CSV table of C-alpha atoms in Angstrom, one decimal:
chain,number,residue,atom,x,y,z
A,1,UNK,CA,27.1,12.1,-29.3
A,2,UNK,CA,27.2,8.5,-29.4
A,3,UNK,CA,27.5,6.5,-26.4
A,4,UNK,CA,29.3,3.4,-25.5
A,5,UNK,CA,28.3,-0.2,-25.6
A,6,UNK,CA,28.9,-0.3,-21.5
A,7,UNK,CA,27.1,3.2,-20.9
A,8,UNK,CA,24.0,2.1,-23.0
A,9,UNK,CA,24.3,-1.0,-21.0
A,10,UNK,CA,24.1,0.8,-17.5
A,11,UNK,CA,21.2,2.7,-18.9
A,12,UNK,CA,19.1,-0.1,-20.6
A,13,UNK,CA,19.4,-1.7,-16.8
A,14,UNK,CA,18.5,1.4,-15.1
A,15,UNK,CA,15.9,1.7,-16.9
A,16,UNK,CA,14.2,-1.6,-16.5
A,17,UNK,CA,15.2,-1.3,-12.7
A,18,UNK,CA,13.4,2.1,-12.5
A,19,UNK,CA,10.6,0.8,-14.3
A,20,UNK,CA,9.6,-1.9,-12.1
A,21,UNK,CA,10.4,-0.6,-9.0
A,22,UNK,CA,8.4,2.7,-9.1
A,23,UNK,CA,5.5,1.1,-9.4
A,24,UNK,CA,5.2,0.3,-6.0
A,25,UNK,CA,6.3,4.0,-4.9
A,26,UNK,CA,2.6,4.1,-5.1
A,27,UNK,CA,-0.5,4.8,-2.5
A,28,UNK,CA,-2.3,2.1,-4.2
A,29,UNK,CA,0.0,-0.6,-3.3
A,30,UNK,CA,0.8,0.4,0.0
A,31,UNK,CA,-2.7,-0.4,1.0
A,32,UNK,CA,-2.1,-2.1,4.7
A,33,UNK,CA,-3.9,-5.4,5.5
A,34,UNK,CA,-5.6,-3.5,8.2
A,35,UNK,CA,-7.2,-1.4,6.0
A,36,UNK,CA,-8.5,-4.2,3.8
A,37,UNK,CA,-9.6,-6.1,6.7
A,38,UNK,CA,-11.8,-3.2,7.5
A,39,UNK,CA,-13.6,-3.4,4.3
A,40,UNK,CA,-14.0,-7.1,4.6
A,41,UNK,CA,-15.1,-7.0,8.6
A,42,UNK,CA,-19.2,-8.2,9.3
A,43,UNK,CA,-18.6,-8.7,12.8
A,44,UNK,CA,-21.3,-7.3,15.1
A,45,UNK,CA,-21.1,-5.1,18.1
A,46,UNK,CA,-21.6,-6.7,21.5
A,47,UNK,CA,-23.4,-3.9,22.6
A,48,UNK,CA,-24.4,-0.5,20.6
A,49,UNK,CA,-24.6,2.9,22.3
A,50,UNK,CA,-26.9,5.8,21.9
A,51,UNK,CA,-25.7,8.0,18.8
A,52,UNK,CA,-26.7,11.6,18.0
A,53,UNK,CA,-26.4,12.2,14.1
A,54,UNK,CA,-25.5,15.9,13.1
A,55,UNK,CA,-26.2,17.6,9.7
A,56,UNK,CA,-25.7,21.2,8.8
A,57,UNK,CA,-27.6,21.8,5.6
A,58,UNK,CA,-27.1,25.2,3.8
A,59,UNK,CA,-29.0,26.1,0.6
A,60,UNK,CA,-30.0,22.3,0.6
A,61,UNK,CA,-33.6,22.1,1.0
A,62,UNK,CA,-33.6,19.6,-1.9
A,63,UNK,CA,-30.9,17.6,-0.7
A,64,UNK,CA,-32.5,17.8,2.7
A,65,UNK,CA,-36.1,16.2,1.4
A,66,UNK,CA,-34.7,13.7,-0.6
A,67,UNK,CA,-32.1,12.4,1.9
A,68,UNK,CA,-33.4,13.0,5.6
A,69,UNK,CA,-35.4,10.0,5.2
A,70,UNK,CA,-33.1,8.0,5.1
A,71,UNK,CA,-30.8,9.1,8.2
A,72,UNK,CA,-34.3,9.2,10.5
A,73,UNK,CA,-34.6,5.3,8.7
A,74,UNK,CA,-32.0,3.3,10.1
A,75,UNK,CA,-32.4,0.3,11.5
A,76,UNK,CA,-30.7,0.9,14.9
A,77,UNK,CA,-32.1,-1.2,17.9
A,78,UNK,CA,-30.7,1.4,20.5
A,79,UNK,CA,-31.5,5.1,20.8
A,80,UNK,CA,-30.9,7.4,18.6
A,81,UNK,CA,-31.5,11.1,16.9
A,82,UNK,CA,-31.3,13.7,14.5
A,83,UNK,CA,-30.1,17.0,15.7
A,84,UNK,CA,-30.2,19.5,12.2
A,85,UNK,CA,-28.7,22.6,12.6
A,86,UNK,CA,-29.9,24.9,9.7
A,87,UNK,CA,-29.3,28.5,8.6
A,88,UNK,CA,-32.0,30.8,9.7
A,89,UNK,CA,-34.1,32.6,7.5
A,90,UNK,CA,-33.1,29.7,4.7
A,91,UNK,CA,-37.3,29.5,4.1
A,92,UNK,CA,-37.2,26.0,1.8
A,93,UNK,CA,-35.4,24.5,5.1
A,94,UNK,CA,-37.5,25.8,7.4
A,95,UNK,CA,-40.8,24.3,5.4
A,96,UNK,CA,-39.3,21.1,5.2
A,97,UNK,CA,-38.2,20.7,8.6
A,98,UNK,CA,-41.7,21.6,9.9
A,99,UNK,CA,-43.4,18.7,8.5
A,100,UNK,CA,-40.9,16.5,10.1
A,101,UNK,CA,-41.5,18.4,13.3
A,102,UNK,CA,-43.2,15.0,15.2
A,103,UNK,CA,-41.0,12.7,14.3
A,104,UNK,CA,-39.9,11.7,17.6
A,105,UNK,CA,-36.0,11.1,16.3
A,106,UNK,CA,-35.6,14.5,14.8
A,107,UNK,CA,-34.6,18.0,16.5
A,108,UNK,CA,-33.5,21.2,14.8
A,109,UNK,CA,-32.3,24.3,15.7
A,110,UNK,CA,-31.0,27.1,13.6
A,111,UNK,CA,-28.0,29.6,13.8
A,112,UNK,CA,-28.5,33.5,14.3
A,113,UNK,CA,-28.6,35.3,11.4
A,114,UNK,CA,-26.2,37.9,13.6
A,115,UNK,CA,-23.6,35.2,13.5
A,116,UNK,CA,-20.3,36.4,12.4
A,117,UNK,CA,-16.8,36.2,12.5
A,118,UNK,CA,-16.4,33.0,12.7
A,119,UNK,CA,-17.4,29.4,10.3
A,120,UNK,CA,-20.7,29.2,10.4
A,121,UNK,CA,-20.2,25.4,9.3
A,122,UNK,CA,-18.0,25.2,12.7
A,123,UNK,CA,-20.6,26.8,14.9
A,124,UNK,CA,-23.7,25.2,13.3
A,125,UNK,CA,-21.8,21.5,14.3
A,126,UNK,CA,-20.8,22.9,17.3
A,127,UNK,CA,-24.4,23.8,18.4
A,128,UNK,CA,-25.3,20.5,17.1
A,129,UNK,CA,-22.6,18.8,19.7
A,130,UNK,CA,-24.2,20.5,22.0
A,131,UNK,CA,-27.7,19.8,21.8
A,132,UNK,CA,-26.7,16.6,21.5
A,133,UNK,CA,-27.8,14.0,24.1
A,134,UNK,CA,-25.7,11.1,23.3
A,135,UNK,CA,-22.0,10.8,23.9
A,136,UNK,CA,-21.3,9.2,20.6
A,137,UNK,CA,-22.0,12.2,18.0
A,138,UNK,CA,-21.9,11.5,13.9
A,139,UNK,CA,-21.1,14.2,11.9
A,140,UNK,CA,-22.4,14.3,7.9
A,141,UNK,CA,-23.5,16.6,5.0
A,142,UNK,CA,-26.8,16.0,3.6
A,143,UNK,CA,-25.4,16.0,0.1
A,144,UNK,CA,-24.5,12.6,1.4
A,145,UNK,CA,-27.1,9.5,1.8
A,146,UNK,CA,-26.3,5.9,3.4
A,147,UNK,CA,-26.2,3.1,0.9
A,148,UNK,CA,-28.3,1.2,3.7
A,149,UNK,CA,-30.4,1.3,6.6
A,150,UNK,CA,-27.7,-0.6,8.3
A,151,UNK,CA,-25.4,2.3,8.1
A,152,UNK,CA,-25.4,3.9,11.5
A,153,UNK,CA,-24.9,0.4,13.2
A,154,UNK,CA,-22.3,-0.4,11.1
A,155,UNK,CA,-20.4,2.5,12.2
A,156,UNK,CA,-21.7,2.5,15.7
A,157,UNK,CA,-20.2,-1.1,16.0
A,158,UNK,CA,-16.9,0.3,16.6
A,159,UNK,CA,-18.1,2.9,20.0
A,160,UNK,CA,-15.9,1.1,22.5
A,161,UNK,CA,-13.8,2.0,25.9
A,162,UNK,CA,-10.9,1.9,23.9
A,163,UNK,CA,-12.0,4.1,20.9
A,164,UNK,CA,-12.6,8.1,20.6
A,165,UNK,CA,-13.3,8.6,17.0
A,166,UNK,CA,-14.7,6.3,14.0
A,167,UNK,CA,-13.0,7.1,10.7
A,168,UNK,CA,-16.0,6.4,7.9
A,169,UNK,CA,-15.7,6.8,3.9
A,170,UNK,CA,-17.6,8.2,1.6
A,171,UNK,CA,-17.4,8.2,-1.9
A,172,UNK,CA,-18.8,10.0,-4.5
A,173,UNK,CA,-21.8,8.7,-6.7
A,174,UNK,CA,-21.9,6.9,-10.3
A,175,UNK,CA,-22.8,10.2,-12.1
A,176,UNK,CA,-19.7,12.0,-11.1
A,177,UNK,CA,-16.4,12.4,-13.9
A,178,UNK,CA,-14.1,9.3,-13.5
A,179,UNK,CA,-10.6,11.4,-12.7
A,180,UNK,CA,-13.0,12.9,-9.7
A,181,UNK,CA,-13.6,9.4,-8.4
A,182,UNK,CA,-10.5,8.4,-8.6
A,183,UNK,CA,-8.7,11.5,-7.3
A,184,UNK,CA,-10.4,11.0,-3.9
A,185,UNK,CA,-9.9,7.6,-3.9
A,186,UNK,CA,-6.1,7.9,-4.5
A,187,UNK,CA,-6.1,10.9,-1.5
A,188,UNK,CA,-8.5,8.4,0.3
A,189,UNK,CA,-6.0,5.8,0.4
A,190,UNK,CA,-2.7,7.4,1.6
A,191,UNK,CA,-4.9,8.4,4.7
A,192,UNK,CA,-6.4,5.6,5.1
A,193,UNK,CA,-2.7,4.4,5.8
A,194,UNK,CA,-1.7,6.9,8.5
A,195,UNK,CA,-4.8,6.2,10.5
A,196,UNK,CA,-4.0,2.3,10.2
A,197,UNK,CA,-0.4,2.6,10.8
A,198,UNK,CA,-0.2,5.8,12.6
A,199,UNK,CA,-1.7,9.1,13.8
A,200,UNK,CA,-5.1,10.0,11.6
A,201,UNK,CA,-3.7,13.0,9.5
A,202,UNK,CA,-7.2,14.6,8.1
A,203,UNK,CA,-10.2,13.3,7.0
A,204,UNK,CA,-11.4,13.3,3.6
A,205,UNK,CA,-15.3,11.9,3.8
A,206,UNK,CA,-17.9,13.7,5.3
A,207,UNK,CA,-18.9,10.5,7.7
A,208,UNK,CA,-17.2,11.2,11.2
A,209,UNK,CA,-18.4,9.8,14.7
A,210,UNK,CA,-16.4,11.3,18.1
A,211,UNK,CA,-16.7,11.3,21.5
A,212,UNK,CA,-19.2,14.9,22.5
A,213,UNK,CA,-17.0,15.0,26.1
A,214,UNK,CA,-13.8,14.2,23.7
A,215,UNK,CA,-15.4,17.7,21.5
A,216,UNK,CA,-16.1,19.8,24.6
A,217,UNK,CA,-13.3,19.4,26.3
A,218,UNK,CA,-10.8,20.4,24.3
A,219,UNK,CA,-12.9,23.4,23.3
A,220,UNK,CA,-14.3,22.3,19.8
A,221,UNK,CA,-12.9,24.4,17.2
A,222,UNK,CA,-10.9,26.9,19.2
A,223,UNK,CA,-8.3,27.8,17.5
A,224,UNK,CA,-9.7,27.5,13.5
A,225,UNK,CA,-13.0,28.6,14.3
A,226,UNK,CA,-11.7,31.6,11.3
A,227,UNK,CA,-10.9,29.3,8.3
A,228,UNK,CA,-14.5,28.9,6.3
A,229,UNK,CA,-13.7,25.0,5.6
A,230,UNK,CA,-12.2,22.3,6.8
A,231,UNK,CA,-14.0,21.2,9.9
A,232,UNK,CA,-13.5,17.5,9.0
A,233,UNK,CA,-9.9,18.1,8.9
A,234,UNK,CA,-9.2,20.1,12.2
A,235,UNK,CA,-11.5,17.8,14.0
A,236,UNK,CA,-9.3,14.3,13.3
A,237,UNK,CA,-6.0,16.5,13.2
A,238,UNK,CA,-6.9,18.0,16.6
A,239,UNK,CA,-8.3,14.9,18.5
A,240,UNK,CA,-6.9,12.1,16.9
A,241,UNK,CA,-5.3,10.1,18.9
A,242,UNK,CA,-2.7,6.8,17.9
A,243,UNK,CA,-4.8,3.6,18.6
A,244,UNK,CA,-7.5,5.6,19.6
A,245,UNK,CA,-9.1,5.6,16.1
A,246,UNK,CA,-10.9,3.3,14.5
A,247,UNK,CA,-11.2,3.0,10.7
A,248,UNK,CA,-14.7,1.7,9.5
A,249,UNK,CA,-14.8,0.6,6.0
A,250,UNK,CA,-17.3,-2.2,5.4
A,251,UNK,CA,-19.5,-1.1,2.3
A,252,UNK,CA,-22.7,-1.1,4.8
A,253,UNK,CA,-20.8,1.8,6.3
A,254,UNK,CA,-20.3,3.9,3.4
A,255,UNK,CA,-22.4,7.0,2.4
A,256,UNK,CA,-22.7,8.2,-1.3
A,257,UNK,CA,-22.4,11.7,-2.1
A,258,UNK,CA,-23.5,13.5,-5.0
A,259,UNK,CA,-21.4,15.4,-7.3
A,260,UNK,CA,-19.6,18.8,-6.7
A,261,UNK,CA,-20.4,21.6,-8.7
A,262,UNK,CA,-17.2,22.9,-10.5
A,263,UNK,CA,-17.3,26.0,-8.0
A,264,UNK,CA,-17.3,23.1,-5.3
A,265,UNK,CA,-14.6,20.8,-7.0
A,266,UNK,CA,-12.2,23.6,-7.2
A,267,UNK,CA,-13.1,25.4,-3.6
A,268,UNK,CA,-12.2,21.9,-1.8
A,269,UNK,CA,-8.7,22.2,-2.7
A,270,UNK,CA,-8.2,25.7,-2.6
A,271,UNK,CA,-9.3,25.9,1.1
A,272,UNK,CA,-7.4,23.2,1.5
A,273,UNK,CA,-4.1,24.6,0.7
A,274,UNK,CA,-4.9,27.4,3.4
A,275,UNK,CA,-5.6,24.5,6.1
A,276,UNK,CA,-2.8,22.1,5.8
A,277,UNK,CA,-0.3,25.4,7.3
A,278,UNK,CA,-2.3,25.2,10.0
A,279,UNK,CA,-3.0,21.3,10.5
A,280,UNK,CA,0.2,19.3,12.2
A,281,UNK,CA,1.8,16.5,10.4
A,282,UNK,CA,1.5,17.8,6.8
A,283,UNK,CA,5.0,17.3,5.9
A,284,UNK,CA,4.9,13.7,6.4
A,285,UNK,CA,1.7,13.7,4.7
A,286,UNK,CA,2.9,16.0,1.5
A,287,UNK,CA,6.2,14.2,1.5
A,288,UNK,CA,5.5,10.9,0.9
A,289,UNK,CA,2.2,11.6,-2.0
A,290,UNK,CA,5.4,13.6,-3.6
A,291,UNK,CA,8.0,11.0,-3.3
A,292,UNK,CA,5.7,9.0,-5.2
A,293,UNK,CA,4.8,11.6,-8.0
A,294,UNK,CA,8.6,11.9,-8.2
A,295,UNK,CA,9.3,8.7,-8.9
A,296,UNK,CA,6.4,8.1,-11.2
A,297,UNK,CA,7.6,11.0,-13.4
A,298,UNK,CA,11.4,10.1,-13.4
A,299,UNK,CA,10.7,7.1,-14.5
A,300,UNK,CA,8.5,8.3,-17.4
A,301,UNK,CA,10.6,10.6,-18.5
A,302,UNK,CA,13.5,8.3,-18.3
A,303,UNK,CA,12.2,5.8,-20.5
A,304,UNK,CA,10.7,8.7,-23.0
A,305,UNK,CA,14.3,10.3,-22.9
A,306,UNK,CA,15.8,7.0,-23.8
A,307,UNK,CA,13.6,6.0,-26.5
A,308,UNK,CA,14.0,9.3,-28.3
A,309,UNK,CA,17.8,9.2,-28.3
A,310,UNK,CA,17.6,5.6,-29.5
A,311,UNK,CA,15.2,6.8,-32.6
A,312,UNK,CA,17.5,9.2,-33.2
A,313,UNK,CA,21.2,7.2,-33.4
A,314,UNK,CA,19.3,4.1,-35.0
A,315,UNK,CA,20.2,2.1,-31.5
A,316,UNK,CA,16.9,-0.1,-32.3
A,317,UNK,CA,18.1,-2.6,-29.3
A,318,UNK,CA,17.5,0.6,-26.9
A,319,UNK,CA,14.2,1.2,-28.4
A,320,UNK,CA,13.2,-2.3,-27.6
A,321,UNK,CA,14.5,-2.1,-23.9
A,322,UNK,CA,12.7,1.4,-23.9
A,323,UNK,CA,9.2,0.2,-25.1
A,324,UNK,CA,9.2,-2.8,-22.5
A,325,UNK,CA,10.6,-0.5,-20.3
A,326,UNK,CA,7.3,1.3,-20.3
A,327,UNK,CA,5.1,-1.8,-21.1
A,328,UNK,CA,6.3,-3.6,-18.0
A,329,UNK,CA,5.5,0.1,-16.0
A,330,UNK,CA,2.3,0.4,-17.3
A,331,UNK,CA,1.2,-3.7,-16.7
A,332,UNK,CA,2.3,-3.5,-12.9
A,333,UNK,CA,0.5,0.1,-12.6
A,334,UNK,CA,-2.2,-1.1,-14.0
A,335,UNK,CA,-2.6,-4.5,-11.8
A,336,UNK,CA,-2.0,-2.7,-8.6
A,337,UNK,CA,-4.9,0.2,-9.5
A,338,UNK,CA,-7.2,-2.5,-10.7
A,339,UNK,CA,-6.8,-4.3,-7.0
A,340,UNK,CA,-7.3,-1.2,-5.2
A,341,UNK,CA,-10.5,0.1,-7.3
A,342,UNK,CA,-11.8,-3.5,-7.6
A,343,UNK,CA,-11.3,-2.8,-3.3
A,344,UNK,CA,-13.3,-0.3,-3.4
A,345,UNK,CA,-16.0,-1.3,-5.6
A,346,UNK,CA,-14.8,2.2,-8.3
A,347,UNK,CA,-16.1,1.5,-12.0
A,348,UNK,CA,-13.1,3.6,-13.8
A,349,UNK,CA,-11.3,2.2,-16.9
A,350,UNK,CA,-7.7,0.9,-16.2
A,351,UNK,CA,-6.8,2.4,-19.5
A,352,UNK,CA,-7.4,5.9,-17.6
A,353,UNK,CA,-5.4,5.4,-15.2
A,354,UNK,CA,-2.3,6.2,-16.3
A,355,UNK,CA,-3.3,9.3,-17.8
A,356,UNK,CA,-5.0,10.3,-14.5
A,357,UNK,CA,-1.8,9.3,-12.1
A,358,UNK,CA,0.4,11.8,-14.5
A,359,UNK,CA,-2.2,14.6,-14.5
A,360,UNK,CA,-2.6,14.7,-10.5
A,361,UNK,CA,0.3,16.7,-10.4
A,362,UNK,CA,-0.4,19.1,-12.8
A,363,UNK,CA,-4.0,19.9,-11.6
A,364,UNK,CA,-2.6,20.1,-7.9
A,365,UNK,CA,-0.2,23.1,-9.5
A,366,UNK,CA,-3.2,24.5,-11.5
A,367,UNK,CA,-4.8,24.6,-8.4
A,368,UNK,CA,-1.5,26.4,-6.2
A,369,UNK,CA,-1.5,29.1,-8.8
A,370,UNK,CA,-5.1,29.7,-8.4
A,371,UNK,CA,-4.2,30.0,-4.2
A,372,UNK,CA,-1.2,32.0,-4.8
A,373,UNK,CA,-3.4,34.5,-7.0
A,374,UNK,CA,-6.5,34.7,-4.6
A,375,UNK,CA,-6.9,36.8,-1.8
A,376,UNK,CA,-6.4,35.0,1.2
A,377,UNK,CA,-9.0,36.7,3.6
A,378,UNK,CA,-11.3,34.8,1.2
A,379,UNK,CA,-10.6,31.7,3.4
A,380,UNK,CA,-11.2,33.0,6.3
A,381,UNK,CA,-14.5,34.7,8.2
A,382,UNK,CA,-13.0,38.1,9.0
A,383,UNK,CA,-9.6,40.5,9.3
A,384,UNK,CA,-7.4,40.5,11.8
């Protein structure tokens, strides 16, 4: 069927339109001035409180002797310590925590082996909180290290009246695959934006500081002490509060983590698809990252759709408008990633990126048939 001059018009302009206004139906742009701000911020705190810093090792006795160092190392000029909370009868901890047993910043406790029926992740930070002696409690893995010994004041800088929880980053180190980087970075960014402009939705980094009398009383974890992951998560959905949380993101106050295992990669969004039923605001959340995939494939495939029709009646004028169609959508795509991994200080090649933005869609629904097809007491510590 061969259209008219006045259709092909329409469409030629439609096109164009589509292709550069979906662009900016995109996470990266939306990036608020607050957030950058908080990246660019080096003011110092008038006066810096006491901090207790949790970790929960598991299994990590060589993460744990390669990275406790550098937690008990910070240069902090107020009190502060190290509460670990490890699994007992996990040997390789034990040792190494036992020649660290004088160091006069470090305590550590371990959780029953009898423990059951609930996260032992949950109730190995909640022993942590506490044992604690500060008010201001920092919650981490020690799969993660600071980048400096400045670390802990940077994020302590932000412990004010006004404040109940500090929203850190973390990224992931140089040795992990690119689309990883920049998969967290993308999910990074949208909540980065509802903590800025809103209420905190989850939290994505494993760098997390709260009030202790914030933690006990509301009664921790009650209520998701079952689901095996997520503690990050529940804790900012539960407890965050609008323009009670602050959102530290000066490089000084970043932690690197290592790379997950494949096991780990594909476990994090699994559990995750269990968690979000039970965290509020997820349909906000969900709706606007899939507005944005929406748009970002309609446009796509509308320019693709047009092109082929055009090769295929000879209409070499709607080829043309179809290639800079996609030209001008891959140019501004490409400038408004480069900005917001240039942000960020992310080494990942812009000519990646467009192959990465399509393909987050597709491994999300790899990953929902892998949840629909797995039994779903996996993600939780017992029947009921």
């Amino acid at each position: 069927m061969t259209l008219t001059y006045d259709i092909l018009l329409i469409i030629a302009v439609v096109m164009m339109v589509s292709a550069i206004i979906t662009p900016l139906l995109n996470g990266f742009f939306r990036i608020p001035k607050s957030v950058r701000n908080a990246i660019n911020d080096e003011s110092q705190a008038k006066e810096l409180q006491p901090v207790s810093i949790i970790i929960t090792p598991h299994e990590n006795a060589k993460e744990l002797e390669a990275n406790l160092p550098t937690f008990l190392s910070q240069d902090y000029p107020v009190e502060y310590e190290v509460i670990v909370v490890a699994w007992k009868g996990d040997s390789e901890t034990e040792d190494i925590l036992k020649r660290y047993k004088d160091h006069p910043r470090l305590y550590s406790t371990f959780i029953p082996e009898t423990s059951r029926y609930m996260s032992r992740k949950k109730l190995a930070i909640t022993l942590g909180v506490k044992a604690a002696k500060n008010e201001w409690l920092l919650i981490t893995d020690i799969e993660c290290t600071p980048l400096s010994d400045q670390w802990l004041k940077t994020m302590a800088r932000n412990c004010s009246d006004g404040i109940d929880m500090v929203y850190g980053y973390t990224n992931y180190d140089e040795e992990t695959s690119p689309y990883r980087r920049f998969e967290r970075l993308h999910t990074d960014i949208y909540l980065f934006r509802e903590a800025a402009k809103g209420t905190a939705y989850r939290h994505n980094s494993n760098n997390l500081m709260f009030r202790k009398s914030l933690f006990i009383g509301q009664d921790g974890f009650r209520g998701n002490l079952k689901y095996l992951r997520g503690e990050y998560d529940f804790m900012v959905n539960k407890y965050a509060q609008k323009g009670r949380v602050a959102l530290e993101l000066n490089h000084l106050g970043w932690l690197k983590e290592q790379e997950p295992t494949n096991k780990g990669w594909r476990n994090k969004h699994l559990f995750y698809m269990e968690n979000r039923k039970h965290l509020k605001r997820s349909f906000w959340h969900r709706f606007i990252m899939n507005l944005d995939q929406l748009a970002l494939h309609f446009n796509y495939i509308l320019i693709l759709t047009c092109a082929l029709y055009a090769i295929i009646t000879g209409n070499w004028l709607l080829a043309g408008v179809a290639g800079a169609a996609l030209i001008t959508t891959c140019v501004l795509r490409l400038i408004i990633a480069k900005r917001a991994l240039s942000i960020f200080s992310e080494d990942i090649s812009l000519f990646r990126i467009p192959f990465y933005e399509i393909s987050l869609i597709w491994n999300y629904l790899s990953y929902k048939i892998k949840y629909i097809r797995a039994d779903k007491y996996d993600f939780i510590s017992h029947k009921l």
